Amino acid sequence: MSSITLTPDIAPAVMPKSHYANVRTTVMSWLFTVDHKRIAILYLISITVFFAVGGLFASLIRIELLTPKGDFMTGDTYNKVFTLHGVIMIFFFLIPSVPATLGNFALPIMIGAKDLAFPKINLLSWWLYMLGGVLAVVVLLRGGLETGWTFYPPYSTTFATSQVTIAILAAFLAGFSSIFTGLNFIVTVHKMRAPGMTWFRMPLFVWAHYATSIIQILGTPVVAITLVLVAIERVWGVGIFNPQIGGDPILFQHLFWFYSHPAVYVMILPGMGVVSEVIPCFSRKRIFGYEFIAFSSMAIAIIGFLVWGHHLYVSTQSTYAGMVFSLLTFLVAVPSAIKVFNWTATMYKGEITFEAPMIYALGFIGLFLVGGLTGLVLASMANDIHFHDTYFVVAHFHYVMVGGMVMAYMCGLHFWWPKMTGRMYPGLLATIAAILVFVGFNFTFFPQFILGFLGMPRRYHSYVEEFQILNIMSTMGASVLGLGYGMQPFYLLWSLFKGEPAGDNPWRAKGLEWQVPSPPPTFNFPDGRPVVIEDPYAYTIDVKEADSVAQH
Amino acid sequence: MTRARTIGTRLPTALLLCAGVCVSSFAQVMTSPDPPKVQILQRLDSQVPMDLVFVDENGKDVKLADLTNGKPIVLALVYYECPMLCGEIMLGMLKSFNELEFTLGDEYQVVTVSFNPKEKPDLATLKKKHMLETYKKPEAAGGWHFLTTKDEQTVRALADSVGFQYSYLPSVDQYAHASGIMVLTPEGRVSRYFYGIEYPARDLRFGLIDASNGKIGSLVDDVLMLCYQYDPASGSYGFVVMSAIRIGGLLTVGFLVMLIGGFLFKEFRGKRRAKAVDPVPTH
């Protein structure tokens, strides 16, 4: 049994001789591994590739929008570019990003398990993901897709001439990969916790993943089947969504958003989990309101299923239904707000340091706040009539998805990188990159709120001249953002070879994953199964004083 | 909600259609009186006057209400000497009845009414003999009634109550009429319309189960009914995606609840046992 030591390493850290990444080194040993840490690395590499491809499409969009006229590409090409940007970023980057990489790597260690409950299903989900990814690339090579990532019929079933069926199959496979990951996490959390790891000693990162997994299992099948129905209508002409042959296009929107809105929480909840780990660590304080954060994750997972109708305010949905959906949408903001308040309360009177993960975490709080509050603007039915299908919506969901989720992913990546690789990246460079990302992001997307407010519609490759200044600002911001992202592969890869050995616990963090060697051995706990005797946020500095001030 | 929306969009369309029909029939009246417009106007759930008296194939007077025996009724308005459409309607019914697992007379009744007041019971007898020759169970003859009418008003009242239009064309001595059959509940309310001359046995089966208020059919039928829903516009049953998703959703939620419930149950039972064995808790 491992003892729980709290003292940071004083002697210069050395890399362990044997760890999960070097026990076997053949390509096959990686492609067919059942070690959750290796599968996490496989995911990390794959989603990074897709992130780069999706980012490339994003930069094409921004280049086109530099000038009011559609002079860089045709309208058709533009449709394909933003569609592929959306499909790749959502299905192949955002949804798997935190759960499949950081979750896969850290979750079993955090609860004191030697692996996930079903290691082979874990491998299967990576293979399904890759198969879906390859099909996405096939779509790309065969001429692209122009339906938008939402695949709305009748466009997707009747008019679109492109690779809709293959793209649907790709999203379907990615969906099932996500279901398997969710199932694996739920069973692991129930069955694999170490002795003493009670439900309320679990790190909030684990709670967030548990809530995410429930959404994945309940919601993903619906979208998968919906997409199959689109394919059936396309291939066999069965009237499901196309009104000309007896179908109902609004039915598709209901089915699609029944999953795709909860999917937003699939993307953001794990990110919130990351931030809940990082904030206490770099504030040296126990997390404030642990139970509230844990249960707010569950509340988001449940209420998140009841808000899909807010995408259909202008799609002939009845006003009364709209009112109920509007109210529920406002309700789902409550648990999110609880988290934000608890994070800020955690920092209050903490001993805050500004390492790269903390900068990302702070960026997350600010950007998620803006993204969330503008969500309420859109959730109000009357406002939505004005904002629907404008850049306001684009800016809103990028604040949540990029400002929230991508920031959280980078935050987690920088937090657990030393654990995953055993080496430290250059802190200064990482800090600069984090600041560039934050600044660049705001310059990219804040102008889009104004553009949307002024009425610039989404999904067009040209616009009226009045909008040019703000669009130029947005494109310049995107360049800064791209620079921030672009720095990361360089210093992270550099650190793999030249970085200082990190030691077991470079952040002096409290979670179980920090009490095993970096990188961990194959079965995580070299001294056998740990026994947990305290919670993962037992940061000691001024806890009593700060807590008594904060709580009374 | 989808249903509400569908009705919401269909109502104005229907009104528009009605307006169109009125205008066009007005225009027709203004230009030429022929040919008359005959169609089936759906009067779903309207009450058929069940005390109307007709003459059956044996020449006896019968009240419609006496024919139901508490079973749903398939009603067809035809005339027996019809040279074209009626024969097709009757053959379509026969084909469907033969495919149907239900037996005529046991689970449902069939009432064929001639709207030609000149036709007499002897013609009805002939027709019945001819039709039942090819029905799978000739002994079920008692369940299929071939009625004729004593006067024009009686049959017109019946036809109006179900929205069935017909019109006599003196020039050719024939009737112009709509084609389709209806399913009535045992109490005589209009439950379903089937248009045309072919009535898929599956659709008819669901129509009868629906009209019987659950008195006929099995549990499997009840489940199937959830998936197939009647579409008044086309007069047929279609697979309803919403129901399929609902069933899938219930199964998924059931699976998840059982999985998590099972885990939690085991965990807490295990804890209680551990406490019973070892009074010092391990957590």
PDB file of N, CA and C in Angstrom, chain B residues 78 84-99 127 130-131 134 144 197-199:
ATOM      1  N   VAL B  78     -71.920   1.344 -51.633  1.00  0.00           N
ATOM      2  CA  VAL B  78     -71.708   0.951 -53.043  1.00  0.00           C
ATOM      3  C   VAL B  78     -73.083   0.827 -53.697  1.00  0.00           C
ATOM      4  N   MET B  84     -68.248  -0.466 -62.519  1.00  0.00           N
ATOM      5  CA  MET B  84     -66.789  -0.324 -62.400  1.00  0.00           C
ATOM      6  C   MET B  84     -66.273  -0.352 -60.962  1.00  0.00           C
ATOM      7  N   LEU B  85     -66.375   0.796 -60.308  1.00  0.00           N
ATOM      8  CA  LEU B  85     -65.628   1.021 -59.069  1.00  0.00           C
ATOM      9  C   LEU B  85     -66.073   0.116 -57.927  1.00  0.00           C
ATOM     10  N   CYS B  86     -67.407  -0.075 -57.780  1.00  0.00           N
ATOM     11  CA  CYS B  86     -67.891  -0.796 -56.603  1.00  0.00           C
ATOM     12  C   CYS B  86     -67.337  -2.203 -56.552  1.00  0.00           C
ATOM     13  N   GLY B  87     -67.302  -2.837 -57.734  1.00  0.00           N
ATOM     14  CA  GLY B  87     -66.759  -4.191 -57.777  1.00  0.00           C
ATOM     15  C   GLY B  87     -65.335  -4.210 -57.257  1.00  0.00           C
ATOM     16  N   GLU B  88     -64.575  -3.209 -57.646  1.00  0.00           N
ATOM     17  CA  GLU B  88     -63.173  -3.124 -57.197  1.00  0.00           C
ATOM     18  C   GLU B  88     -63.105  -2.924 -55.681  1.00  0.00           C
ATOM     19  N   ILE B  89     -64.020  -2.069 -55.186  1.00  0.00           N
ATOM     20  CA  ILE B  89     -64.044  -1.833 -53.741  1.00  0.00           C
ATOM     21  C   ILE B  89     -64.321  -3.140 -53.012  1.00  0.00           C
ATOM     22  N   MET B  90     -65.313  -3.871 -53.517  1.00  0.00           N
ATOM     23  CA  MET B  90     -65.696  -5.123 -52.859  1.00  0.00           C
ATOM     24  C   MET B  90     -64.560  -6.134 -52.926  1.00  0.00           C
ATOM     25  N   LEU B  91     -63.921  -6.225 -54.085  1.00  0.00           N
ATOM     26  CA  LEU B  91     -62.812  -7.186 -54.217  1.00  0.00           C
ATOM     27  C   LEU B  91     -61.645  -6.795 -53.306  1.00  0.00           C
ATOM     28  N   GLY B  92     -61.426  -5.494 -53.227  1.00  0.00           N
ATOM     29  CA  GLY B  92     -60.358  -5.008 -52.339  1.00  0.00           C
ATOM     30  C   GLY B  92     -60.637  -5.389 -50.902  1.00  0.00           C
ATOM     31  N   MET B  93     -61.896  -5.231 -50.503  1.00  0.00           N
ATOM     32  CA  MET B  93     -62.272  -5.611 -49.145  1.00  0.00           C
ATOM     33  C   MET B  93     -62.060  -7.103 -48.936  1.00  0.00           C
ATOM     34  N   LEU B  94     -62.516  -7.875 -49.899  1.00  0.00           N
ATOM     35  CA  LEU B  94     -62.435  -9.334 -49.785  1.00  0.00           C
ATOM     36  C   LEU B  94     -60.983  -9.782 -49.637  1.00  0.00           C
ATOM     37  N   LYS B  95     -60.132  -9.190 -50.448  1.00  0.00           N
ATOM     38  CA  LYS B  95     -58.707  -9.542 -50.405  1.00  0.00           C
ATOM     39  C   LYS B  95     -58.161  -9.257 -49.006  1.00  0.00           C
ATOM     40  N   SER B  96     -58.516  -8.095 -48.507  1.00  0.00           N
ATOM     41  CA  SER B  96     -58.044  -7.678 -47.185  1.00  0.00           C
ATOM     42  C   SER B  96     -58.606  -8.590 -46.092  1.00  0.00           C
ATOM     43  N   PHE B  97     -59.891  -8.907 -46.203  1.00  0.00           N
ATOM     44  CA  PHE B  97     -60.520  -9.763 -45.187  1.00  0.00           C
ATOM     45  C   PHE B  97     -59.871 -11.145 -45.174  1.00  0.00           C
ATOM     46  N   ASN B  98     -59.491 -11.611 -46.361  1.00  0.00           N
ATOM     47  CA  ASN B  98     -58.871 -12.935 -46.427  1.00  0.00           C
ATOM     48  C   ASN B  98     -57.490 -12.930 -45.769  1.00  0.00           C
ATOM     49  N   GLU B  99     -56.796 -11.801 -45.885  1.00  0.00           N
ATOM     50  CA  GLU B  99     -55.456 -11.727 -45.286  1.00  0.00           C
ATOM     51  C   GLU B  99     -55.514 -11.481 -43.785  1.00  0.00           C
ATOM     52  N   LYS B 127     -75.356 -10.973 -54.749  1.00  0.00           N
ATOM     53  CA  LYS B 127     -74.034 -10.377 -54.516  1.00  0.00           C
ATOM     54  C   LYS B 127     -73.352 -11.063 -53.331  1.00  0.00           C
ATOM     55  N   HIS B 130     -72.095 -14.489 -54.198  1.00  0.00           N
ATOM     56  CA  HIS B 130     -70.914 -14.358 -55.046  1.00  0.00           C
ATOM     57  C   HIS B 130     -69.671 -13.981 -54.224  1.00  0.00           C
ATOM     58  N   MET B 131     -69.836 -13.016 -53.344  1.00  0.00           N
ATOM     59  CA  MET B 131     -68.686 -12.540 -52.570  1.00  0.00           C
ATOM     60  C   MET B 131     -68.185 -13.602 -51.599  1.00  0.00           C
ATOM     61  N   THR B 134     -65.638 -16.709 -52.227  1.00  0.00           N
ATOM     62  CA  THR B 134     -64.172 -16.635 -52.192  1.00  0.00           C
ATOM     63  C   THR B 134     -63.642 -16.203 -50.826  1.00  0.00           C
ATOM     64  N   TRP B 144     -71.462 -10.629 -42.573  1.00  0.00           N
ATOM     65  CA  TRP B 144     -71.395  -9.657 -43.681  1.00  0.00           C
ATOM     66  C   TRP B 144     -72.809  -9.373 -44.154  1.00  0.00           C
ATOM     67  N   ILE B 197     -59.084   1.594 -53.500  1.00  0.00           N
ATOM     68  CA  ILE B 197     -59.691   0.281 -53.698  1.00  0.00           C
ATOM     69  C   ILE B 197     -58.836  -0.825 -53.096  1.00  0.00           C
ATOM     70  N   GLU B 198     -57.716  -0.435 -52.464  1.00  0.00           N
ATOM     71  CA  GLU B 198     -56.904  -1.450 -51.787  1.00  0.00           C
ATOM     72  C   GLU B 198     -56.730  -1.033 -50.351  1.00  0.00           C
ATOM     73  N   TYR B 199     -56.951  -1.978 -49.462  1.00  0.00           N
ATOM     74  CA  TYR B 199     -56.895  -1.640 -48.043  1.00  0.00           C
ATOM     75  C   TYR B 199     -55.933  -2.593 -47.360  1.00  0.00           C
TER      76      TYR B 199
END
